[in-house]
Short mmCIF file of C-alpha atoms in Angstrom, two decimals:
data_model
loop_
_atom_site.label_atom_id
_atom_site.label_comp_id
_atom_site.label_asym_id
_atom_site.label_seq_id
_atom_site.Cartn_x
_atom_site.Cartn_y
_atom_site.Cartn_z
CA UNK A 1 -75.52 15.81 -52.34
CA UNK A 2 -76.69 12.67 -50.42
CA UNK A 3 -75.40 9.19 -51.37
CA UNK A 4 -77.87 6.97 -53.22
CA UNK A 5 -78.38 3.37 -52.20
CA UNK A 6 -81.07 1.84 -54.29
CA UNK A 7 -81.62 -1.09 -56.71
CA UNK A 8 -80.09 1.02 -59.54
CA UNK A 9 -76.86 1.59 -57.70
CA UNK A 10 -76.84 -1.89 -55.87
CA UNK A 11 -74.67 -3.17 -58.82
CA UNK A 12 -72.11 -0.71 -57.69
CA UNK A 13 -71.39 -2.95 -54.74
CA UNK A 14 -72.23 -6.54 -56.19
CA UNK A 15 -68.77 -7.04 -57.82
CA UNK A 16 -67.24 -5.87 -54.52
CA UNK A 17 -68.79 -8.95 -52.90
CA UNK A 18 -66.90 -11.03 -55.15
CA UNK A 19 -63.57 -9.26 -54.61
CA UNK A 20 -63.51 -7.67 -51.19
CA UNK A 21 -64.77 -8.34 -47.78
CA UNK A 22 -63.14 -9.69 -44.90
CA UNK A 23 -60.67 -12.37 -45.74
CA UNK A 24 -60.37 -15.35 -43.28
CA UNK A 25 -57.18 -17.43 -43.10
CA UNK A 26 -57.92 -20.27 -41.01
CA UNK A 27 -58.18 -24.04 -41.27
CA UNK A 28 -61.68 -24.02 -40.83
CA UNK A 29 -62.41 -22.07 -44.04
CA UNK A 30 -63.22 -24.14 -47.11
CA UNK A 31 -60.26 -23.58 -49.47
CA UNK A 32 -58.20 -25.26 -52.10
CA UNK A 33 -54.49 -24.99 -51.31
CA UNK A 34 -55.17 -22.25 -48.81
CA UNK A 35 -56.99 -20.02 -51.11
CA UNK A 36 -60.50 -19.19 -50.14
CA UNK A 37 -62.41 -20.75 -52.85
CA UNK A 38 -64.94 -19.05 -55.00
CA UNK A 39 -66.68 -21.52 -57.12
CA UNK A 40 -64.99 -22.54 -60.27
CA UNK A 41 -67.81 -22.02 -62.44
CA UNK A 42 -68.58 -18.91 -60.93
CA UNK A 43 -64.99 -17.82 -61.51
CA UNK A 44 -65.06 -18.98 -65.14
CA UNK A 45 -68.23 -16.96 -65.83
CA UNK A 46 -67.00 -13.84 -64.40
CA UNK A 47 -63.62 -14.43 -66.18
CA UNK A 48 -65.34 -14.58 -69.39
CA UNK A 49 -66.62 -11.17 -69.13
CA UNK A 50 -64.57 -8.07 -70.47
CA UNK A 51 -64.30 -6.56 -67.03
CA UNK A 52 -61.63 -9.16 -65.85
CA UNK A 53 -59.32 -6.48 -64.53
CA UNK A 54 -61.96 -5.28 -62.26
CA UNK A 55 -61.97 -8.83 -60.43
CA UNK A 56 -58.79 -9.08 -58.68
CA UNK A 57 -59.65 -12.62 -57.44
CA UNK A 58 -59.85 -13.78 -60.99
CA UNK A 59 -56.53 -12.73 -62.21
CA UNK A 60 -54.45 -15.19 -64.05
CA UNK A 61 -52.38 -16.22 -61.25
CA UNK A 62 -55.40 -16.95 -59.18
CA UNK A 63 -56.90 -19.27 -61.73
CA UNK A 64 -53.72 -20.88 -62.43
CA UNK A 65 -53.24 -21.58 -58.61
CA UNK A 66 -56.67 -22.85 -58.36
CA UNK A 67 -56.48 -25.24 -61.34
CA UNK A 68 -53.06 -26.50 -60.37
CA UNK A 69 -54.28 -27.14 -56.75
CA UNK A 70 -57.27 -29.08 -58.27
CA UNK A 71 -55.18 -31.01 -60.72
CA UNK A 72 -53.25 -32.15 -57.80
CA UNK A 73 -55.99 -33.30 -55.98
CA UNK A 74 -57.49 -34.77 -59.13
CA UNK A 75 -54.48 -36.95 -59.63
CA UNK A 76 -53.96 -37.87 -56.15
CA UNK A 77 -50.65 -36.07 -55.61
CA UNK A 78 -50.68 -34.31 -52.44
CA UNK A 79 -48.53 -31.61 -50.95
CA UNK A 80 -48.51 -29.90 -47.63
CA UNK A 81 -50.61 -27.12 -48.87
CA UNK A 82 -53.37 -29.42 -50.15
CA UNK A 83 -52.96 -31.48 -46.86
CA UNK A 84 -54.06 -28.49 -44.96
CA UNK A 85 -57.41 -28.63 -46.62
CA UNK A 86 -57.78 -32.49 -46.39
CA UNK A 87 -60.92 -32.10 -44.51
CA UNK A 88 -62.60 -31.17 -47.86
CA UNK A 89 -63.86 -34.21 -49.42
CA UNK A 90 -64.10 -34.17 -53.19
CA UNK A 91 -66.81 -36.31 -54.83
CA UNK A 92 -70.43 -37.03 -55.10
CA UNK A 93 -72.86 -35.05 -52.89
CA UNK A 94 -73.79 -37.45 -50.25
CA UNK A 95 -75.95 -35.18 -48.24
CA UNK A 96 -78.02 -32.34 -48.52
CA UNK B 1 -58.19 -13.53 -69.67
CA UNK B 2 -60.45 -16.42 -69.70
CA UNK B 3 -60.60 -20.10 -69.79
CA UNK B 4 -59.25 -20.53 -73.30
CA UNK B 5 -60.03 -24.36 -73.49
CA UNK B 6 -63.89 -24.69 -73.59
CA UNK B 7 -63.62 -28.31 -72.94
CA UNK B 8 -61.60 -27.79 -69.86
CA UNK B 9 -64.25 -25.02 -68.65
CA UNK B 10 -67.09 -27.48 -69.33
CA UNK B 11 -65.28 -30.20 -67.56
CA UNK B 12 -64.71 -28.08 -64.46
CA UNK B 13 -68.10 -26.87 -64.67
CA UNK B 14 -69.55 -30.37 -64.61
CA UNK B 15 -67.33 -31.35 -61.88
CA UNK B 16 -69.50 -30.25 -59.06
CA UNK B 17 -72.54 -32.18 -59.99
CA UNK B 18 -73.50 -35.50 -58.27
CA UNK B 19 -72.87 -37.38 -61.63
CA UNK B 20 -69.29 -36.69 -61.49
CA UNK B 21 -67.68 -38.22 -58.47
CA UNK B 22 -64.25 -36.93 -59.74
CA UNK B 23 -65.53 -33.51 -59.41
CA UNK B 24 -63.30 -30.77 -58.29
CA UNK B 25 -65.49 -28.70 -56.18
CA UNK B 26 -64.87 -29.44 -52.62
CA UNK B 27 -68.01 -30.78 -50.71
CA UNK B 28 -68.28 -29.68 -47.11
CA UNK B 29 -70.14 -32.37 -44.72
CA UNK B 30 -71.31 -29.63 -42.72
CA UNK B 31 -70.58 -25.95 -43.01
CA UNK B 32 -71.74 -22.33 -42.41
CA UNK B 33 -71.96 -19.80 -44.86
CA UNK B 34 -70.59 -16.37 -43.27
CA UNK B 35 -72.34 -13.13 -44.12
CA UNK B 36 -70.82 -10.86 -41.71
CA UNK B 37 -69.72 -10.41 -37.94
CA UNK B 38 -71.64 -8.04 -35.67
CA UNK B 39 -71.64 -6.94 -32.05
CA UNK B 40 -74.63 -8.83 -30.53
CA UNK B 41 -75.72 -10.23 -27.28
CA UNK B 42 -76.31 -14.01 -26.62
CA UNK B 43 -80.08 -13.66 -27.03
CA UNK B 44 -80.12 -11.55 -30.28
CA UNK B 45 -81.30 -13.13 -33.34
CA UNK B 46 -81.87 -12.24 -36.99
CA UNK B 47 -84.47 -13.85 -39.30
CA UNK B 48 -83.62 -13.49 -42.94
CA UNK B 49 -83.89 -15.41 -46.19
CA UNK B 50 -80.37 -15.86 -47.26
CA UNK B 51 -78.46 -17.03 -50.46
CA UNK B 52 -80.44 -19.47 -52.47
CA UNK B 53 -83.25 -19.29 -49.98
CA UNK B 54 -81.59 -20.64 -46.92
CA UNK B 55 -82.76 -19.68 -43.55
CA UNK B 56 -80.22 -17.16 -41.91
CA UNK B 57 -79.40 -17.33 -38.19
CA UNK B 58 -77.08 -15.52 -35.69
CA UNK B 59 -74.56 -17.47 -33.84
CA UNK B 60 -73.18 -15.61 -30.93
CA UNK B 61 -70.17 -16.00 -28.46
CA UNK B 62 -68.59 -13.42 -26.16
CA UNK B 63 -70.61 -10.34 -27.44
CA UNK B 64 -69.84 -11.21 -31.10
CA UNK B 65 -72.44 -12.63 -33.59
CA UNK B 66 -71.84 -14.31 -36.99
CA UNK B 67 -74.64 -14.23 -39.43
CA UNK B 68 -74.72 -17.65 -41.06
CA UNK B 69 -76.81 -20.16 -42.90
CA UNK B 70 -76.02 -23.82 -42.92
CA UNK B 71 -74.73 -25.19 -46.19
CA UNK B 72 -72.96 -28.35 -47.41
CA UNK B 73 -71.87 -26.93 -50.71
CA UNK B 74 -70.07 -24.02 -52.29
CA UNK B 75 -72.29 -21.59 -54.17
CA UNK B 76 -71.01 -22.13 -57.72
CA UNK B 77 -72.88 -21.19 -60.97
CA UNK B 78 -71.90 -20.25 -64.51
CA UNK B 79 -75.30 -18.48 -64.71
CA UNK B 80 -74.69 -14.63 -64.14
CA UNK B 81 -78.36 -14.17 -63.44
CA UNK B 82 -78.23 -16.74 -60.61
CA UNK B 83 -74.77 -15.28 -59.25
CA UNK B 84 -76.54 -11.86 -59.28
CA UNK B 85 -79.42 -13.11 -57.33
CA UNK B 86 -76.97 -14.81 -54.86
CA UNK B 87 -75.06 -11.53 -54.38
CA UNK B 88 -78.19 -9.47 -53.82
CA UNK B 89 -79.28 -11.95 -51.28
CA UNK B 90 -75.90 -11.86 -49.60
CA UNK B 91 -75.99 -7.91 -49.59
CA UNK B 92 -79.57 -7.78 -48.35
CA UNK B 93 -78.82 -10.01 -45.47
CA UNK B 94 -75.62 -8.01 -44.55
CA UNK B 95 -77.92 -4.77 -44.89
CA UNK B 96 -80.36 -6.13 -42.57
CA UNK B 97 -77.66 -7.15 -40.13
CA UNK B 98 -76.10 -3.69 -40.29
CA UNK B 99 -79.49 -2.03 -39.66
CA UNK B 100 -80.08 -4.00 -36.63
CA UNK B 101 -76.55 -4.29 -35.02
CA UNK B 102 -74.60 -1.58 -36.55
CA UNK B 103 -71.47 -1.58 -38.92
CA UNK B 104 -70.60 -5.06 -39.65
CA UNK B 105 -67.41 -6.88 -40.75
CA UNK B 106 -68.71 -8.15 -44.05
CA UNK B 107 -67.28 -11.19 -45.65
CA UNK B 108 -66.55 -11.78 -49.30
CA UNK B 109 -69.20 -13.88 -51.16
CA UNK B 110 -68.87 -17.72 -50.75
CA UNK B 111 -66.80 -17.64 -47.37
CA UNK B 112 -67.71 -20.80 -45.75
CA UNK B 113 -66.60 -22.15 -42.43
CA UNK B 114 -66.25 -25.75 -42.10
CA UNK B 115 -68.20 -27.17 -39.13
CA UNK B 116 -71.40 -26.57 -37.26
CA UNK B 117 -72.65 -23.63 -34.93
CA UNK B 118 -70.28 -24.83 -32.08
CA UNK B 119 -67.36 -24.64 -34.40
CA UNK B 120 -68.43 -21.13 -35.38
CA UNK B 121 -68.63 -20.25 -31.69
CA UNK B 122 -65.16 -21.62 -31.14
CA UNK B 123 -63.75 -19.74 -34.08
CA UNK B 124 -65.36 -16.54 -32.79
CA UNK B 125 -63.73 -17.02 -29.31
CA UNK B 126 -60.46 -17.81 -31.11
CA UNK B 127 -60.44 -14.52 -32.99
CA UNK B 128 -62.31 -12.57 -30.23
CA UNK B 129 -59.47 -10.02 -29.90
CA UNK B 130 -59.01 -9.11 -33.65
CA UNK B 131 -62.68 -9.25 -34.42
CA UNK B 132 -63.92 -7.18 -31.37
CA UNK B 133 -61.18 -4.34 -31.94
CA UNK B 134 -62.10 -4.41 -35.81
CA UNK B 135 -65.86 -4.02 -35.08
CA UNK B 136 -65.09 -1.29 -32.39
CA UNK B 137 -62.86 0.57 -34.89
CA UNK B 138 -65.51 0.36 -37.50
CA UNK B 139 -68.33 1.45 -35.38
CA UNK B 140 -70.58 4.10 -37.31
CA UNK B 141 -68.16 4.04 -40.20
CA UNK B 142 -69.34 2.95 -43.66
CA UNK B 143 -68.05 2.53 -47.35
CA UNK B 144 -69.00 5.27 -49.76
CA UNK B 145 -68.22 4.95 -53.40
CA UNK B 146 -67.55 7.90 -55.72
CA UNK B 147 -67.20 8.22 -59.48
CA UNK B 148 -66.64 11.58 -61.34
CA UNK B 149 -67.53 11.47 -64.96
CA UNK B 150 -66.92 14.11 -67.46
CA UNK B 151 -70.19 13.96 -69.51
CA UNK B 152 -69.75 17.05 -71.43
CA UNK B 153 -65.88 17.32 -72.30
CA UNK B 154 -64.40 20.80 -72.55
CA UNK B 155 -64.14 21.80 -76.21
CA UNK B 156 -60.69 22.05 -78.06
CA UNK B 157 -61.44 25.70 -78.77
CA UNK B 158 -61.90 26.48 -75.18
CA UNK B 159 -58.80 24.59 -74.12
CA UNK B 160 -56.90 26.57 -76.96
CA UNK B 161 -58.11 29.70 -75.61
CA UNK B 162 -57.14 28.86 -71.87
CA UNK B 163 -53.72 27.31 -72.69
CA UNK B 164 -50.90 29.69 -73.66
CA UNK B 165 -48.93 27.03 -75.58
CA UNK B 166 -51.99 25.93 -77.49
CA UNK B 167 -52.79 29.50 -78.29
CA UNK B 168 -49.34 30.16 -79.69
CA UNK B 169 -49.55 26.91 -81.64
CA UNK B 170 -52.95 27.80 -83.10
CA UNK B 171 -51.63 31.16 -84.23
CA UNK B 172 -48.75 29.47 -86.05
CA UNK B 173 -51.05 27.05 -87.66
CA UNK B 174 -53.12 29.77 -88.76
CA UNK B 175 -50.12 31.68 -90.36
CA UNK B 176 -48.55 28.57 -91.96
CA UNK B 177 -48.76 26.82 -95.28
CA UNK B 178 -50.35 23.32 -95.60
CA UNK B 179 -47.47 21.15 -94.92
CA UNK B 180 -46.18 23.02 -92.04
CA UNK B 181 -49.65 23.49 -90.65
CA UNK B 182 -50.19 19.78 -90.67
CA UNK B 183 -47.17 19.17 -88.57
CA UNK B 184 -48.18 21.86 -86.21
CA UNK B 185 -51.70 20.45 -85.97
CA UNK B 186 -50.19 17.19 -84.90
CA UNK B 187 -48.18 19.00 -82.25
CA UNK B 188 -51.47 20.93 -81.12
CA UNK B 189 -53.38 17.68 -80.90
CA UNK B 190 -50.60 16.10 -78.72
CA UNK B 191 -50.74 19.11 -76.34
CA UNK B 192 -54.55 19.02 -76.33
CA UNK B 193 -54.30 15.44 -75.21
CA UNK B 194 -51.80 16.44 -72.36
CA UNK B 195 -53.87 19.33 -71.04
CA UNK B 196 -56.88 17.09 -71.08
CA UNK B 197 -55.11 14.41 -68.92
CA UNK B 198 -53.51 17.01 -66.73
CA UNK B 199 -56.90 18.50 -66.12
CA UNK B 200 -58.48 15.20 -65.14
CA UNK B 201 -55.51 14.26 -62.96
CA UNK B 202 -55.77 17.57 -61.18
CA UNK B 203 -59.57 17.33 -60.53
CA UNK B 204 -58.87 13.63 -59.21
CA UNK B 205 -56.00 14.61 -57.09
CA UNK B 206 -57.90 17.71 -55.70
CA UNK B 207 -60.82 15.58 -54.92
CA UNK B 208 -58.78 12.85 -53.14
CA UNK B 209 -56.91 15.35 -51.05
CA UNK B 210 -60.06 17.07 -49.96
CA UNK B 211 -61.84 13.85 -48.93
CA UNK B 212 -58.58 12.61 -47.24
CA UNK B 213 -59.07 15.54 -44.73
CA UNK B 214 -62.78 14.37 -43.98
CA UNK B 215 -62.77 10.45 -44.03
CA UNK B 216 -60.60 7.96 -42.32
CA UNK B 217 -59.46 6.31 -45.56
CA UNK B 218 -59.60 7.04 -49.48
CA UNK B 219 -58.74 4.28 -51.98
CA UNK B 220 -58.46 5.04 -55.47
CA UNK B 221 -60.17 2.34 -57.83
CA UNK B 222 -59.41 1.69 -61.34
CA UNK B 223 -61.02 4.35 -63.69
CA UNK B 224 -62.76 1.75 -65.93
CA UNK B 225 -66.26 1.34 -65.03
CA UNK B 226 -67.79 -1.84 -63.48
CA UNK B 227 -70.10 -3.19 -66.01
CA UNK B 228 -69.90 -6.89 -65.43
CA UNK B 229 -72.96 -7.57 -63.38
CA UNK B 230 -74.97 -4.72 -64.58
CA UNK B 231 -76.45 -6.48 -67.67
CA UNK B 232 -79.98 -5.74 -66.78
CA UNK B 233 -79.52 -2.69 -64.39
CA UNK B 234 -79.39 0.71 -65.37
CA UNK B 235 -75.86 2.04 -64.41
CA UNK B 236 -76.92 5.27 -63.06
CA UNK B 237 -76.31 7.48 -66.00
CA UNK B 238 -72.58 7.41 -66.32
CA UNK B 239 -72.78 6.36 -69.89
CA UNK B 240 -71.26 8.35 -72.52
CA UNK B 241 -68.64 10.20 -70.52
CA UNK B 242 -65.05 9.75 -69.62
CA UNK B 243 -64.43 8.64 -65.95
CA UNK B 244 -62.12 10.91 -64.25
CA UNK B 245 -61.94 9.04 -61.11
CA UNK B 246 -63.37 6.33 -59.08
CA UNK B 247 -62.75 6.44 -55.21
CA UNK B 248 -64.01 4.64 -52.28
CA UNK B 249 -63.78 5.92 -48.82
CA UNK B 250 -64.35 4.88 -45.24
CA UNK B 251 -66.18 7.65 -43.48
CA UNK B 252 -68.13 8.12 -40.18
CA UNK B 253 -71.75 8.49 -40.77
CA UNK B 254 -71.59 11.85 -39.32
CA UNK B 255 -69.30 12.95 -42.06
CA UNK B 256 -71.43 11.87 -44.80
CA UNK B 257 -72.97 15.45 -45.31
CA UNK B 258 -69.42 17.02 -45.48
CA UNK B 259 -68.36 14.44 -48.06
CA UNK B 260 -71.65 15.23 -49.90
CA UNK B 261 -70.64 19.11 -49.88
CA UNK B 262 -67.28 18.46 -51.24
CA UNK B 263 -68.83 16.40 -54.06
CA UNK B 264 -71.36 19.18 -54.74
CA UNK B 265 -68.50 21.50 -55.50
CA UNK B 266 -67.08 18.97 -57.88
CA UNK B 267 -70.43 18.55 -59.44
CA UNK B 268 -70.65 22.27 -59.96
CA UNK B 269 -67.78 22.12 -62.52
CA UNK B 270 -69.06 22.34 -65.97
CA UNK B 271 -69.60 18.94 -67.48
CA UNK B 272 -68.83 16.87 -64.44
CA UNK B 273 -71.23 14.58 -63.12
CA UNK B 274 -70.68 12.83 -59.68
CA UNK B 275 -72.15 9.55 -58.65
CA UNK B 276 -72.21 8.98 -54.91
CA UNK B 277 -73.51 5.80 -53.50
CA UNK B 278 -73.47 4.23 -49.92
CA UNK B 279 -73.60 3.67 -47.09
CA UNK B 280 -72.27 0.39 -47.80
CA UNK B 281 -70.85 -2.22 -45.43
CA UNK B 282 -67.16 -1.68 -45.37
CA UNK B 283 -66.15 -4.36 -47.95
CA UNK B 284 -63.06 -2.56 -49.10
CA UNK B 285 -61.84 -1.80 -45.60
CA UNK B 286 -62.70 -5.21 -43.84
CA UNK B 287 -59.82 -6.70 -42.01
CA UNK B 288 -57.85 -9.93 -42.58
CA UNK B 289 -58.74 -12.48 -40.04
CA UNK B 290 -56.26 -15.15 -38.75
CA UNK B 291 -53.67 -13.86 -41.17
CA UNK B 292 -50.56 -14.58 -38.96
CA UNK B 293 -50.68 -18.16 -39.82
CA UNK B 294 -49.36 -18.27 -43.28
CA UNK B 295 -48.47 -14.59 -44.23
CA UNK B 296 -45.45 -15.98 -46.34
CA UNK B 297 -47.59 -18.23 -48.41
CA UNK B 298 -50.09 -15.61 -49.02
CA UNK B 299 -47.71 -12.72 -49.83
CA UNK B 300 -48.11 -13.06 -53.66
CA UNK B 301 -51.84 -13.70 -53.39
CA UNK B 302 -54.70 -11.94 -51.82
CA UNK B 303 -52.70 -9.16 -50.45
CA UNK B 304 -51.44 -8.16 -53.96
CA UNK B 305 -55.13 -8.01 -55.41
CA UNK B 306 -55.42 -4.88 -57.69
CA UNK B 307 -58.27 -2.77 -56.47
CA UNK B 308 -58.15 -4.45 -53.13
CA UNK B 309 -57.66 -3.17 -49.72
CA UNK B 310 -54.27 -1.45 -50.13
CA UNK B 311 -54.05 1.47 -52.48
#
């Protein structure tokens, strides 16, 4: 048989995009507390699905780490991990 | 698992909007959304429409090209349809780059590098050794995904015919009074389940072993099917059966036919259906770049993801 690669099976790889792919660890990558950040809303939307276990990135530890990192930023407590991503400015969109 | 507290979820969701200056989503003064890395000369280019309609370009340095578009924000949405559109655009751009330049190193969705094109070039030069050896190693290799589904489960009667212990149990049941027969039936059902699991595991193990001889890497995935993003897409006919195994392999393009032949043999087994997709960019087999900086910190993190790059 030959492999299929059409719209019908594209979904096969869409969830992989959220979970796999090259991981970059570098100061230049946008991240919160050193974790490459996938959008919080997106994370929550996916997390709400029954397929949670399919999404390695959205395991509980990950959400918790993201949320605690965000909490630290929100309340002004900084630690070395957060300092590494200090180039990220949090606030209103000032440019487009 | 999900956000248990809706108010918190809403708060976080609202956080990224301009009306909420205390929002949590990081803003990027200038950034480049990364699709993939490819082998490309300085004068190469790639015109594509990217995620959210952004114009895609190729930033090159020392024979490596990064497929990017400019962005000043993370792509984040609670709307699954929108997420799907973004993911499809991401995949389309990576596919176009792959068609043009050969096997890419694909990035996870929403990988954004801080800085402008010059910063991308600087990063490409810093990571040149790792990237070029990874690209060279992946040349003409693609990811293929395989799912084996039992769409017509073998009947209890046939299993009883084929299995000695089941045959004997059935004979005793037939010769027993009601009470004894009831207990023996429980034993028989337990044995039936054992035989079914053993059959499934045998077929999965045989397939994995045969594929391992043909391809560079085989990873076993969770058996549960992926349905999360498939809301409005037919899932290819895997409904109504038990998934025996899901595998993803990294194979040379020249070996695609041999993999297909092995799968044909599995598909010839009564009741089994094989789903074979690809060639995909090697998402599951993509390397980690710049991983030497914080390996200790990351040891409980990305590397431990289930279903990830290490089986």
